[in-house]
Each structure stands twice: as C-alpha cells, then as structure tokens.
Tab-separated table of C-alpha atoms and ligand atoms in Angstrom:
chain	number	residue	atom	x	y	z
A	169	UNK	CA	15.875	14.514	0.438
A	170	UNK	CA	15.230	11.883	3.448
A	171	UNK	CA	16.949	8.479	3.145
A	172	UNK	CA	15.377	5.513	5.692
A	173	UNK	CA	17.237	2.942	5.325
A	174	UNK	CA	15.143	-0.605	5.470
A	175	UNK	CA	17.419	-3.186	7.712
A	176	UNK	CA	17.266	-7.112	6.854
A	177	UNK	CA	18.994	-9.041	9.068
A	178	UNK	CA	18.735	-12.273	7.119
A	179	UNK	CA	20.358	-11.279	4.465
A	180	UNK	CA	22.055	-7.407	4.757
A	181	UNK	CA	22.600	-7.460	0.867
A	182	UNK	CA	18.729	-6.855	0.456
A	183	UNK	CA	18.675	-3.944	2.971
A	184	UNK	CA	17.929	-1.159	0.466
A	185	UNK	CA	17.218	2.515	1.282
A	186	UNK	CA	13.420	4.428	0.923
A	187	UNK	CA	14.203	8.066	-0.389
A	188	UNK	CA	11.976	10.646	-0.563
A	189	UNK	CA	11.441	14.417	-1.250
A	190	UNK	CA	9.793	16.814	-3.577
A	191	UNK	CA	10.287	17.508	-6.870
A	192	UNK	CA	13.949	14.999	-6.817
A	193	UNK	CA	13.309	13.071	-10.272
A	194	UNK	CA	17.047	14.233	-11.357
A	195	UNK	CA	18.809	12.997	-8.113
A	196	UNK	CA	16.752	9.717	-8.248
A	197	UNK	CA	18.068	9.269	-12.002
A	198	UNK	CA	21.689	10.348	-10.549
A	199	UNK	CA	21.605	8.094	-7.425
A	200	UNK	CA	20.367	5.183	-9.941
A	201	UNK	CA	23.210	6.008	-12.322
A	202	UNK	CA	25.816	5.953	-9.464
A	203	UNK	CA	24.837	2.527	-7.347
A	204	UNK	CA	22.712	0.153	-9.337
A	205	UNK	CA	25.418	-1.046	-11.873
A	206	UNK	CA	22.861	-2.580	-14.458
A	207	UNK	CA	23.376	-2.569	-18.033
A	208	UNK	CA	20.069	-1.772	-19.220
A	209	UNK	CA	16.899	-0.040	-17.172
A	210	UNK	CA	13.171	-0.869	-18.580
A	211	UNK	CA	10.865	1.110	-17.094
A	212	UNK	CA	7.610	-0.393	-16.318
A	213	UNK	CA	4.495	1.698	-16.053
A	214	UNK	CA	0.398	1.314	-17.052
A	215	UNK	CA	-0.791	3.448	-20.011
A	216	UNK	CA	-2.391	6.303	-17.568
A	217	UNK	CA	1.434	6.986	-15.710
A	218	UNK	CA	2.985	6.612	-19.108
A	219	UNK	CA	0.973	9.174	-20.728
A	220	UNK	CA	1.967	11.525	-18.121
A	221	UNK	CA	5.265	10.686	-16.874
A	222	UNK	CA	6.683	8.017	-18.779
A	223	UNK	CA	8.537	10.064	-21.712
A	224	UNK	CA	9.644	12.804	-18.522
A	225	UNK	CA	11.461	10.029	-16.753
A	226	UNK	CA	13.198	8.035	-19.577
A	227	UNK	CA	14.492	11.049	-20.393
A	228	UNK	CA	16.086	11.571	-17.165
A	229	UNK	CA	17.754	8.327	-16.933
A	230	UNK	CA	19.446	8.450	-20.646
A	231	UNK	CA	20.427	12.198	-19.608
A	232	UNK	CA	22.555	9.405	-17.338
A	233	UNK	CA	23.685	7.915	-20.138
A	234	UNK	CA	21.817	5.202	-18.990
A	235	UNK	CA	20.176	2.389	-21.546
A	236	UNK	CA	16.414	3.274	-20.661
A	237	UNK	CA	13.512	1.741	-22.835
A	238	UNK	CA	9.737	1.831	-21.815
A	239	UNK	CA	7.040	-1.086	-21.628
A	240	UNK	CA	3.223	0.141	-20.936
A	241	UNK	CA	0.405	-2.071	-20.259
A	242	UNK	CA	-3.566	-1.057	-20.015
A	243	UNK	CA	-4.464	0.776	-16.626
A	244	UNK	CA	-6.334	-0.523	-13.848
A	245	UNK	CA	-6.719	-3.750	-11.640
A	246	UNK	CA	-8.129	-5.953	-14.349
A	247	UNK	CA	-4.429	-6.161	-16.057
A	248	UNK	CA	-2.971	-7.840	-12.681
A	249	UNK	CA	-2.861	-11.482	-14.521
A	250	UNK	CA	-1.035	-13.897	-15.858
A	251	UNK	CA	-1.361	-12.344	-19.268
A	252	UNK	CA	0.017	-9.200	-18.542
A	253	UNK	CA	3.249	-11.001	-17.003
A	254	UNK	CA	3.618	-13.498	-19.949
A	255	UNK	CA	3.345	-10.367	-21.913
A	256	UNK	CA	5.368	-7.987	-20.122
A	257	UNK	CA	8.100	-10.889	-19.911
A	258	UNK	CA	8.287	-11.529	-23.665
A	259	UNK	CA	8.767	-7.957	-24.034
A	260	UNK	CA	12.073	-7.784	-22.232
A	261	UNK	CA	13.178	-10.733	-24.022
A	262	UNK	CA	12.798	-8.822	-27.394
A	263	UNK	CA	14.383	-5.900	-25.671
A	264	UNK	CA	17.669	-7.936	-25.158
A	265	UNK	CA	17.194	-7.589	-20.826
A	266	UNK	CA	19.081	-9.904	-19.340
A	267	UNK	CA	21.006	-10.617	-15.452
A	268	UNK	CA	22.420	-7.651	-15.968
A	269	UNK	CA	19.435	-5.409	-16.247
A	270	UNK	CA	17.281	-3.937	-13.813
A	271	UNK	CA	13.086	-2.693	-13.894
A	272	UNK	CA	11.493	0.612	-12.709
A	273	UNK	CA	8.115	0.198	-11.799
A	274	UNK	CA	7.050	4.046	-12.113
A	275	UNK	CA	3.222	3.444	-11.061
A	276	UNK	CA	0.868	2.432	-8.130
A	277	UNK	CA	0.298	-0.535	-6.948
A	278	UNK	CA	-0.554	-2.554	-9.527
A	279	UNK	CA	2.481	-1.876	-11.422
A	280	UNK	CA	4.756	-2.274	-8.252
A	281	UNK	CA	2.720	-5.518	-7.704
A	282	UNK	CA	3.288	-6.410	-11.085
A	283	UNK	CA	7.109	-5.650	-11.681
A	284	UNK	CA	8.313	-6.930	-8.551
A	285	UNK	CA	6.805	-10.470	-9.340
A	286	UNK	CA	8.246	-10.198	-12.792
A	287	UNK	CA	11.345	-9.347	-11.466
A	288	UNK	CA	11.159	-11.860	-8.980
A	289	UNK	CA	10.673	-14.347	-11.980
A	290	UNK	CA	12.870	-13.538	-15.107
A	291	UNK	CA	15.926	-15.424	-15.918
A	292	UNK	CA	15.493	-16.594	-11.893
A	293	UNK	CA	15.282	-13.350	-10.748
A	294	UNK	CA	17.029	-10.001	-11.784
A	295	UNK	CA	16.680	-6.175	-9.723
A	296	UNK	CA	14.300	-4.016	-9.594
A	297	UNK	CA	13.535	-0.427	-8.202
A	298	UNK	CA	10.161	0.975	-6.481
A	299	UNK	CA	9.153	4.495	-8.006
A	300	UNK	CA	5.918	4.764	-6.532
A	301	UNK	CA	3.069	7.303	-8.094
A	302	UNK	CA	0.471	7.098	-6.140
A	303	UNK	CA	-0.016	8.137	-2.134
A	304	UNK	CA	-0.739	4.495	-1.364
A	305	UNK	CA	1.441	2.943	-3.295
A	306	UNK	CA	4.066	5.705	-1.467
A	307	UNK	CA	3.546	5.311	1.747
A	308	UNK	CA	2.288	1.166	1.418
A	309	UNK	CA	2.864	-0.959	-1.077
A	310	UNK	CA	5.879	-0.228	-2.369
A	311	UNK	CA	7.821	-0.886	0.343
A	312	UNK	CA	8.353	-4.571	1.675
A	313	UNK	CA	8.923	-6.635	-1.075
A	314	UNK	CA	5.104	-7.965	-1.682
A	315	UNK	CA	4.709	-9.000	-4.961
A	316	UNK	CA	1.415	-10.542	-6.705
A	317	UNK	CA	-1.075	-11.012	-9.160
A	318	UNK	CA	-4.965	-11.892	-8.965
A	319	UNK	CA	-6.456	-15.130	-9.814
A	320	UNK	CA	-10.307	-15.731	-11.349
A	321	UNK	CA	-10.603	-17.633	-7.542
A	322	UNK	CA	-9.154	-14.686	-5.877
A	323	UNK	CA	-6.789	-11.525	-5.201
A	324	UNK	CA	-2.850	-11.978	-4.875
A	325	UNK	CA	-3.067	-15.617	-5.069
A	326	UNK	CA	0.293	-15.586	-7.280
A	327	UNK	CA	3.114	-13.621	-5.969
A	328	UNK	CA	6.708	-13.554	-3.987
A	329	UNK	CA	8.664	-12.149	-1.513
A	330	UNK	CA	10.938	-9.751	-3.117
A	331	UNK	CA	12.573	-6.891	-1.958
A	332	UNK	CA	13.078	-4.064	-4.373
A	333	UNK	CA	16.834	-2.366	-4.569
A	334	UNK	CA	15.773	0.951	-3.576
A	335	UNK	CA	12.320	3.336	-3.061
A	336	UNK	CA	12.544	6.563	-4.659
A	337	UNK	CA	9.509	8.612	-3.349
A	338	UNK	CA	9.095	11.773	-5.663
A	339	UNK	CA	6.048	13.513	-3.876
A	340	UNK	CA	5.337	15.878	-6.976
A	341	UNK	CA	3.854	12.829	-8.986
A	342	UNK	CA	0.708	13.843	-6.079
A	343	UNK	CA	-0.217	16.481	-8.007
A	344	UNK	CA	-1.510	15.258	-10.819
A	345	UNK	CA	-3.452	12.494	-8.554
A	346	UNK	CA	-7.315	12.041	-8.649
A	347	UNK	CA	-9.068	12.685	-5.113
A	348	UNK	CA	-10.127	9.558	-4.788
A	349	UNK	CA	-6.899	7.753	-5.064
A	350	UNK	CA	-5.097	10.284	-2.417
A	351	UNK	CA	-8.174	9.170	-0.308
A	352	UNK	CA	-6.985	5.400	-0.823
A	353	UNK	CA	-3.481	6.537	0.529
A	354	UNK	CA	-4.792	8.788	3.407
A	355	UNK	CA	-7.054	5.885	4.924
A	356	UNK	CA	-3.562	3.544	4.656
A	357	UNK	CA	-1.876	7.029	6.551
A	358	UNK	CA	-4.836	6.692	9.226
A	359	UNK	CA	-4.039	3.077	9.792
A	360	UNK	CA	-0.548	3.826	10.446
A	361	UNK	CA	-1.550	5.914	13.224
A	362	UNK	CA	-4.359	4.347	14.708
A	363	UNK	CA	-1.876	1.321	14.828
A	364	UNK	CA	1.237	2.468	15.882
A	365	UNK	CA	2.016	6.243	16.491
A	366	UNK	CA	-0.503	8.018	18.777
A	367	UNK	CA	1.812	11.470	17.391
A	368	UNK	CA	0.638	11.162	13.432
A	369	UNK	CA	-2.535	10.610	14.681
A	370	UNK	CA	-2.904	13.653	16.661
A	371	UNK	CA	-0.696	15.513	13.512
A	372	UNK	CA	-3.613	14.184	11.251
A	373	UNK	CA	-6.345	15.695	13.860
A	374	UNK	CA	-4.882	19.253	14.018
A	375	UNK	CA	-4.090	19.286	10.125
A	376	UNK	CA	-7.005	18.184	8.604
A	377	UNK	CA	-7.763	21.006	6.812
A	378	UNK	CA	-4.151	21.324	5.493
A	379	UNK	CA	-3.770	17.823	4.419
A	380	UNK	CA	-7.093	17.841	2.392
A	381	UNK	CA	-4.943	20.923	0.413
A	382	UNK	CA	-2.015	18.481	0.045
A	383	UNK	CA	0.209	20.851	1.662
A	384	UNK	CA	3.300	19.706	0.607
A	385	UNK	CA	5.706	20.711	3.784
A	386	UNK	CA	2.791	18.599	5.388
A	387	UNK	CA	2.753	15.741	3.518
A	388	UNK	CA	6.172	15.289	3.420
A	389	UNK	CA	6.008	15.118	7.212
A	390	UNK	CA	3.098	12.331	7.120
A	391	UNK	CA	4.613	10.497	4.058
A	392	UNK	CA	8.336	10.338	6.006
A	393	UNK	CA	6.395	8.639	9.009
A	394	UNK	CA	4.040	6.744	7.612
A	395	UNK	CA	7.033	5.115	5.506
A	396	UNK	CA	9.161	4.876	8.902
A	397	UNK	CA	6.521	2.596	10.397
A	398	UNK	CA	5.800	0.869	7.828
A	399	UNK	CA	9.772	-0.015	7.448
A	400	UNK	CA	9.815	-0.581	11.254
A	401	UNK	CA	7.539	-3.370	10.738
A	402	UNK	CA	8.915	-5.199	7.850
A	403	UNK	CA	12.148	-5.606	9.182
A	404	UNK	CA	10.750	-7.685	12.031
A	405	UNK	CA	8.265	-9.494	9.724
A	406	UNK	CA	9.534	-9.706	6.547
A	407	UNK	CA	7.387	-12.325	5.391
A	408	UNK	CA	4.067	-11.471	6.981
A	409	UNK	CA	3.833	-14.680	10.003
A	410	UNK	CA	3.723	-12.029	12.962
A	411	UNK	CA	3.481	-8.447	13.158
A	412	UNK	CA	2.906	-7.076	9.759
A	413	UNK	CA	-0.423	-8.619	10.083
A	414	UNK	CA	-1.220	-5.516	12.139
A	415	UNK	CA	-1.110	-3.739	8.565
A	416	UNK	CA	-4.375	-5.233	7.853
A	417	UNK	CA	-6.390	-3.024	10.615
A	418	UNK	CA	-9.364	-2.698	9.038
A	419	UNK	CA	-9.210	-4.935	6.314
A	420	UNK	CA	-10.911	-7.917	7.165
A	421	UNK	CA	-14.482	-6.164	7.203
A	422	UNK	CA	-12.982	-3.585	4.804
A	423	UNK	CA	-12.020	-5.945	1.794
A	424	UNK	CA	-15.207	-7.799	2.507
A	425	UNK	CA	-17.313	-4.365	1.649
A	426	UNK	CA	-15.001	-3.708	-1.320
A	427	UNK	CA	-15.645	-6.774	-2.721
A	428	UNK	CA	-18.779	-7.091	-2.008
A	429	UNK	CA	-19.779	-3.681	-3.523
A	430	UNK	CA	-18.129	-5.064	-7.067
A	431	UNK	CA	-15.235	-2.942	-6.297
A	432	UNK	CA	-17.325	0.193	-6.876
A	433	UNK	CA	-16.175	1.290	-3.331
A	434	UNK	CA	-12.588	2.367	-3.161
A	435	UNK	CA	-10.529	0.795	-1.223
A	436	UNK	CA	-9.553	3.635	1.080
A	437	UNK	CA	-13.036	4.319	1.691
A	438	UNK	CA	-13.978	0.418	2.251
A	439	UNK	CA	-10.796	0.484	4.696
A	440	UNK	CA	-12.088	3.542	6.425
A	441	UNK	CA	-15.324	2.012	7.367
A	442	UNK	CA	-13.513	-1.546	8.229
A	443	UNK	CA	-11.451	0.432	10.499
A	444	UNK	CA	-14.737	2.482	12.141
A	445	UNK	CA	-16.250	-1.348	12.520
A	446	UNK	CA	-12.859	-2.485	14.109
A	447	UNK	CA	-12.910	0.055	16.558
A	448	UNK	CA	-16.510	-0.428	17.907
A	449	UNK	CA	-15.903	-4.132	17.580
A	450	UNK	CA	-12.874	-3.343	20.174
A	451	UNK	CA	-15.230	-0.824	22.608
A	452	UNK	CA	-17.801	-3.973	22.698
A	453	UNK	CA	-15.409	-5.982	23.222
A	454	UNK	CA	-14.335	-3.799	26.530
A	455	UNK	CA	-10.532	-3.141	24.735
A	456	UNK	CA	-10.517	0.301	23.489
A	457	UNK	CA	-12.111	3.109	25.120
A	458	UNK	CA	-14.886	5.110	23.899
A	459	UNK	CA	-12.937	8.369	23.736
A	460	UNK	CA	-10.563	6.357	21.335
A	461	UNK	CA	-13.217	4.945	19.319
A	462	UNK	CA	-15.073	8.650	19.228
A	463	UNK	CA	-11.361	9.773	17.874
A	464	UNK	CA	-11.091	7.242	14.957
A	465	UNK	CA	-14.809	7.831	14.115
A	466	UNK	CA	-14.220	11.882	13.729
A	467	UNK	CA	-11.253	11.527	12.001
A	468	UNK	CA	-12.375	9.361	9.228
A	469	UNK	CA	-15.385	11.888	8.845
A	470	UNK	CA	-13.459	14.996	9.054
A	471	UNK	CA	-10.805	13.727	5.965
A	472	UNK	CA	-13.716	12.845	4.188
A	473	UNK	CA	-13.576	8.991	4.076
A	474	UNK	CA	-16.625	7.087	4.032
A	475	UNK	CA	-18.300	6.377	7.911
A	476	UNK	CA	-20.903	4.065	6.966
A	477	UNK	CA	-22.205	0.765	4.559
A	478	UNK	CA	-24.216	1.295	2.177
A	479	UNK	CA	-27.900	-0.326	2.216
A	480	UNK	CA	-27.168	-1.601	-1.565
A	481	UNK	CA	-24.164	-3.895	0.581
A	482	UNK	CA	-26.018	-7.173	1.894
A	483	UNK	CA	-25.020	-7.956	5.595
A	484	UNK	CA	-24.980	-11.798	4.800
A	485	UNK	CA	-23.064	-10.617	1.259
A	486	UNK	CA	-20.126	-9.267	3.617
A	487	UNK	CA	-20.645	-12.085	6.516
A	488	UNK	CA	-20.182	-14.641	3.510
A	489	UNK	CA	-16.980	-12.938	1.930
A	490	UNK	CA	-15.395	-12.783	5.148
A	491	UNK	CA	-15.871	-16.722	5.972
A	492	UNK	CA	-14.493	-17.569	2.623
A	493	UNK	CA	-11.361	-14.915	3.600
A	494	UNK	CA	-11.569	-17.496	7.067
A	495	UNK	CA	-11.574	-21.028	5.078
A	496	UNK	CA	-9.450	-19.660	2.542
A	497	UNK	CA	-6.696	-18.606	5.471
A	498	UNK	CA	-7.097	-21.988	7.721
A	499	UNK	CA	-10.002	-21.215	9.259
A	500	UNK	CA	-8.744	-18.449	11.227
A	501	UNK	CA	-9.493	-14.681	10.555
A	502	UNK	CA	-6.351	-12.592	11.919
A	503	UNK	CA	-9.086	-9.886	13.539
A	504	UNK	CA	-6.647	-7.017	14.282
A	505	UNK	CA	-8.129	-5.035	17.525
A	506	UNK	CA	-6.703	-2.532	19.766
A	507	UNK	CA	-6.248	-1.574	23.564
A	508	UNK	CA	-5.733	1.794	22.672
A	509	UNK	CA	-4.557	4.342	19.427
A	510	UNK	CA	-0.921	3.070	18.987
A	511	UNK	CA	-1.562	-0.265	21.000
A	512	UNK	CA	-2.576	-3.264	18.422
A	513	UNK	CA	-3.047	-7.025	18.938
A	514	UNK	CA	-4.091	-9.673	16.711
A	515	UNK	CA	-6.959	-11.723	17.861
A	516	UNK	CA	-7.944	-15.005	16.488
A	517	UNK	CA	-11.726	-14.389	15.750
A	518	UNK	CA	-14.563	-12.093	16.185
A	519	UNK	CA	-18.099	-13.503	16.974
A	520	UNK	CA	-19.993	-13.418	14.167
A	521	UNK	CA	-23.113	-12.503	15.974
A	522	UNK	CA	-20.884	-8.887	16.732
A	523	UNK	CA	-19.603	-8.400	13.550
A	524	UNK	CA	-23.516	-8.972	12.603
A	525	UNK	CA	-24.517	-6.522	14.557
A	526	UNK	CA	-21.563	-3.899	13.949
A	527	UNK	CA	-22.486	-3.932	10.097
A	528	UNK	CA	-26.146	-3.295	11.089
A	529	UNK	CA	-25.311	-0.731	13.070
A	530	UNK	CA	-22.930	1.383	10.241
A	531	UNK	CA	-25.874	1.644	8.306
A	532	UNK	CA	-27.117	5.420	7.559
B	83	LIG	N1	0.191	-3.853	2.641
B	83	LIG	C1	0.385	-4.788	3.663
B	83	LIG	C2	1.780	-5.305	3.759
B	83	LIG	O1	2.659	-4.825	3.091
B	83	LIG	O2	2.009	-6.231	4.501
C-alpha cells in the first residue's frame, strides 16, 4: 500500500494521509481502528454502493470491534440537496452520533460531496474519512476538502472547506464500475497530465490500450500520480484563490456543454471536448504549439472520450451558460490555457468571438 501524505501548513493537525492499493479493505478497517479514536463510525453511502459494498465493509469495521451502522440515500446527482442533508443529519441524531463519532463516505462524488458538508456541519463539525468508489472520485474529488451541495439556481452553491481525516483508495471497488463512469475519471487523469506532468501524459500515450483493460499494475501507477498532483496542488491552494484553479482545464467550455446537453453528456466526456476546445483556443491564441494540441486531440480519441459537440448542443445555448458562469463569478471567467503539456496559466478571458468560432469548429 502507498501512503502520500497531504501537508497543511496552516494548520498541521488537518494534514491527513491518501492511501491506496488493491484489494486493502482489511488494512483500511485496521488503520481506522488504530488512529481515528471515534466512538462510533456511520458509514455513508447512496443505495447503488450500498447494495454492493455496503454490508462487505460494515462488516470489516465491527470485525474491529468497531461501532459501525449504515445510512443509504437514493443514487445519483438529483439527491445533492438540502433534503438529503436535513435527512441524513436527523439520522445520526437517532443513531446516538455525537463529537465523538466519525463518517465514512464509501461512494463517488456525490456522497464525498455530501458527507464532508455534513460533517463539516453537525454538532459544529465532527471527522470524517474519504473512501472513494469511483475513478473520479479516486483520483479528484475526494481529496482536498471540497464539500457541497446543488441549489435550484445552480451547482455547489452550498458547501465548505473541510478536510477529511484520511483517503483510503481501495482500487478493487473499479471493477465493478460502469464504462462510462471510469471514462469520467480518465478525462480528470488526462487533465492531470496535460496540466502538470508531461511523464503521465506520455505513460497515458504508450498505454492506451492497457488502461482501456484497467490493468491494474497500470492503474495503480496512474491513480498514485494523478493523486500526487492533485495533493501537490492543494497544499499550496487550499481554498481554491490561486493555483487549484488550474484543476478546472477544460471546464469552463466543458460544464457549459454538460449543462447545456441536460446533463445527458457525461461529464468526462463534456471535459474531454472542453479540454480539445482549450487547446485550440491556446494554438489560436499563438501559446501552445500545434504538435501539443495534435497530442491532446489523439489522446482524447484514442481513450475513447468524446472529440466533438454535438449539433443537438446550441452554440448560443453554451455561449449563454458560460456568461452566466462569468456574472455569476464577478465577471471574470478563470480561462485556464497553456504554453505547453505540463505548463498552465490562468488567463482572465477568452474572446467570445474565438470561443464562437472554436465550438463551430468541434462540430462533426
Ligand atoms: N475538483 C477541483 C478541485 O478540487 O479543486
């Protein structure tokens, strides 16, 4: 098992460590046994991870001797709410948690979104540990200490800095995972090298083949570096004023296409063709050259992520969604653009006239 340890300067006594290896669901129950202290452990998970997982990992925890108990909620985006947080939080009332329990969120990203910001919330805050299931949630969201929930106006417009205890990354719980949702993770995986490590990005050229089989020597390779980078950039920018904004390569046009296609586009393929329209933006823009642009381009299409915008997507649909992102964020879009693979830099707007003509041009 690899430990990474995640460094906070401000305060060391959130530094917490990122673990991760195949097939370690009994060390993670001994290693939360021996260091978290907590009275009680409530597992959080949806109703898909429960089904498949949730009895297999209480199990392992009161094999601890540990005080384990379960609370499920209904799969998917739609239970990111209020609701589900009122509801989740009356729940551990009735189960007796108190200061001196901690949560698992055993799930994607929902659920880490959704247990951290309870956690970050109940009786003024009590612990919580990161058990991602899903690639993205693995190599992205669980680690940093975002917390949220959606809004009728909008996405994450609730949430809290909060940094779990610990990150226990089981890379087993892949197989059992749709294609589509290790696609989500893979795009986040492409990011990380088109942004900051030239070597993953070449690793994810020659292997393509392999990673499509989820080899698992080879994914616990890309999942170890991917979670390095991410770590590396967290601890500079906890709170997301400076350099984590480079994370969102190939968001800005990407969530505009998810949303705009009703969220029946994924959002690893939506962030795969954000990140194609990034990099020509950059070649227009004279930044990048065209060899690196031809490199992100055959990448995306060789793992299989989507290249282009559909016709059903409206041009002035995404143009719209993307001012609203701009008026919604002070009138400035954070365009992230690059020099070269592995050299980012955040620019304060795009032209619309080129982003225009860069969705125009992605059409098949
Ligand atoms: N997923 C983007 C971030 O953690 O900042």
């Amino acid at each position: 098992m690899k430990q990474i340890k995640l460094n906070l300067e401000r305060n060391v006594s959130s530094s917490y460590d990122i673990c991760i290896g195949h097939n370690i669901l009994d060390r993670i129950g001994l290693i939360i046994a021996k260091n978290n202290g907590a009275h009680r452990h409530i597992v959080i998970a949806d109703s898909t991870v429960s089904a498949l997982h949730g009895d297999s990992f209480l199990d392992i925890l009161r094999k601890m001797n540990l005080t384990a108990d379960l609370i499920e909620f209904p799969a998917g985006e739609a239970s990111k709410n209020m609701d589900t947080i009122l509801s989740v939080a009356r729940q551990l009332i009735e189960l007796g948690a108190d200061r001196s329990s901690a949560l698992i969120a055993l799930g994607g990203g929902v659920t880490g979104d959704i247990v951290g910001f309870v956690a970050s919330i109940y009786m003024r805050s009590i612990p919580y540990i990161q058990v991602p299931t899903t690639l993205v949630a693995q190599v992205d969201s669980s680690i940093g200490g975002k917390t949220g929930i959606d809004l009728p106006e909008g996405k994450n417009l609730l949430g809290t800095f909060y940094q779990p205890k610990g990150v226990f990354i089981d890379l087993q719980f892949l197989d059992t995972l749709p294609d589509y949702e290790f696609n989500n993770g893979l795009a986040e995986i492409v990011k990380y090298g088109i942004i900051d490590d030239v070597t993953l990005f070449d690793l994810l050229e020659n292997q393509t083949e392999d990673i499509k089989k989820r080899d698992m020597t080879l994914m616990k390779r890309i999942v170890q570096q991917s979670c390095t980078i991410k770590r590396g950039i967290v601890e500079i920018d906890e709170k997301d004023v400076g350099i984590r904004r480079i994370l969102n390569f190939g968001h800005t046009i990407g969530h505009a296409v998810e949303a705009e296609s009703g969220y029946t586009i994924s959002h690893g393929d939506a962030v795969s063709v954000g990140m194609i329209a990034a990099a020509r933006i950059c070649q227009k823009l004279d930044y990048l050259p065209s060899a690196d642009r031809k490199r992100i381009e055959t990448l995306i299409r060789a793992l299989d992520l989507l290249d282009h915008i559909p016709e059903s997507i409206s041009t002035p649909g995404i143009l719209s969604r993307i001012a609203t992102d701009k008026k919604k964020k002070g009138h400035i879009v954070h365009f992230v653009l690059l020099k070269r693979i592995g050299v980012p830099f955040i620019n304060g707007s795009v032209a619309d006239r080129i982003i225009h003509e860069t969705i125009e041009e992605l059409r098949k």
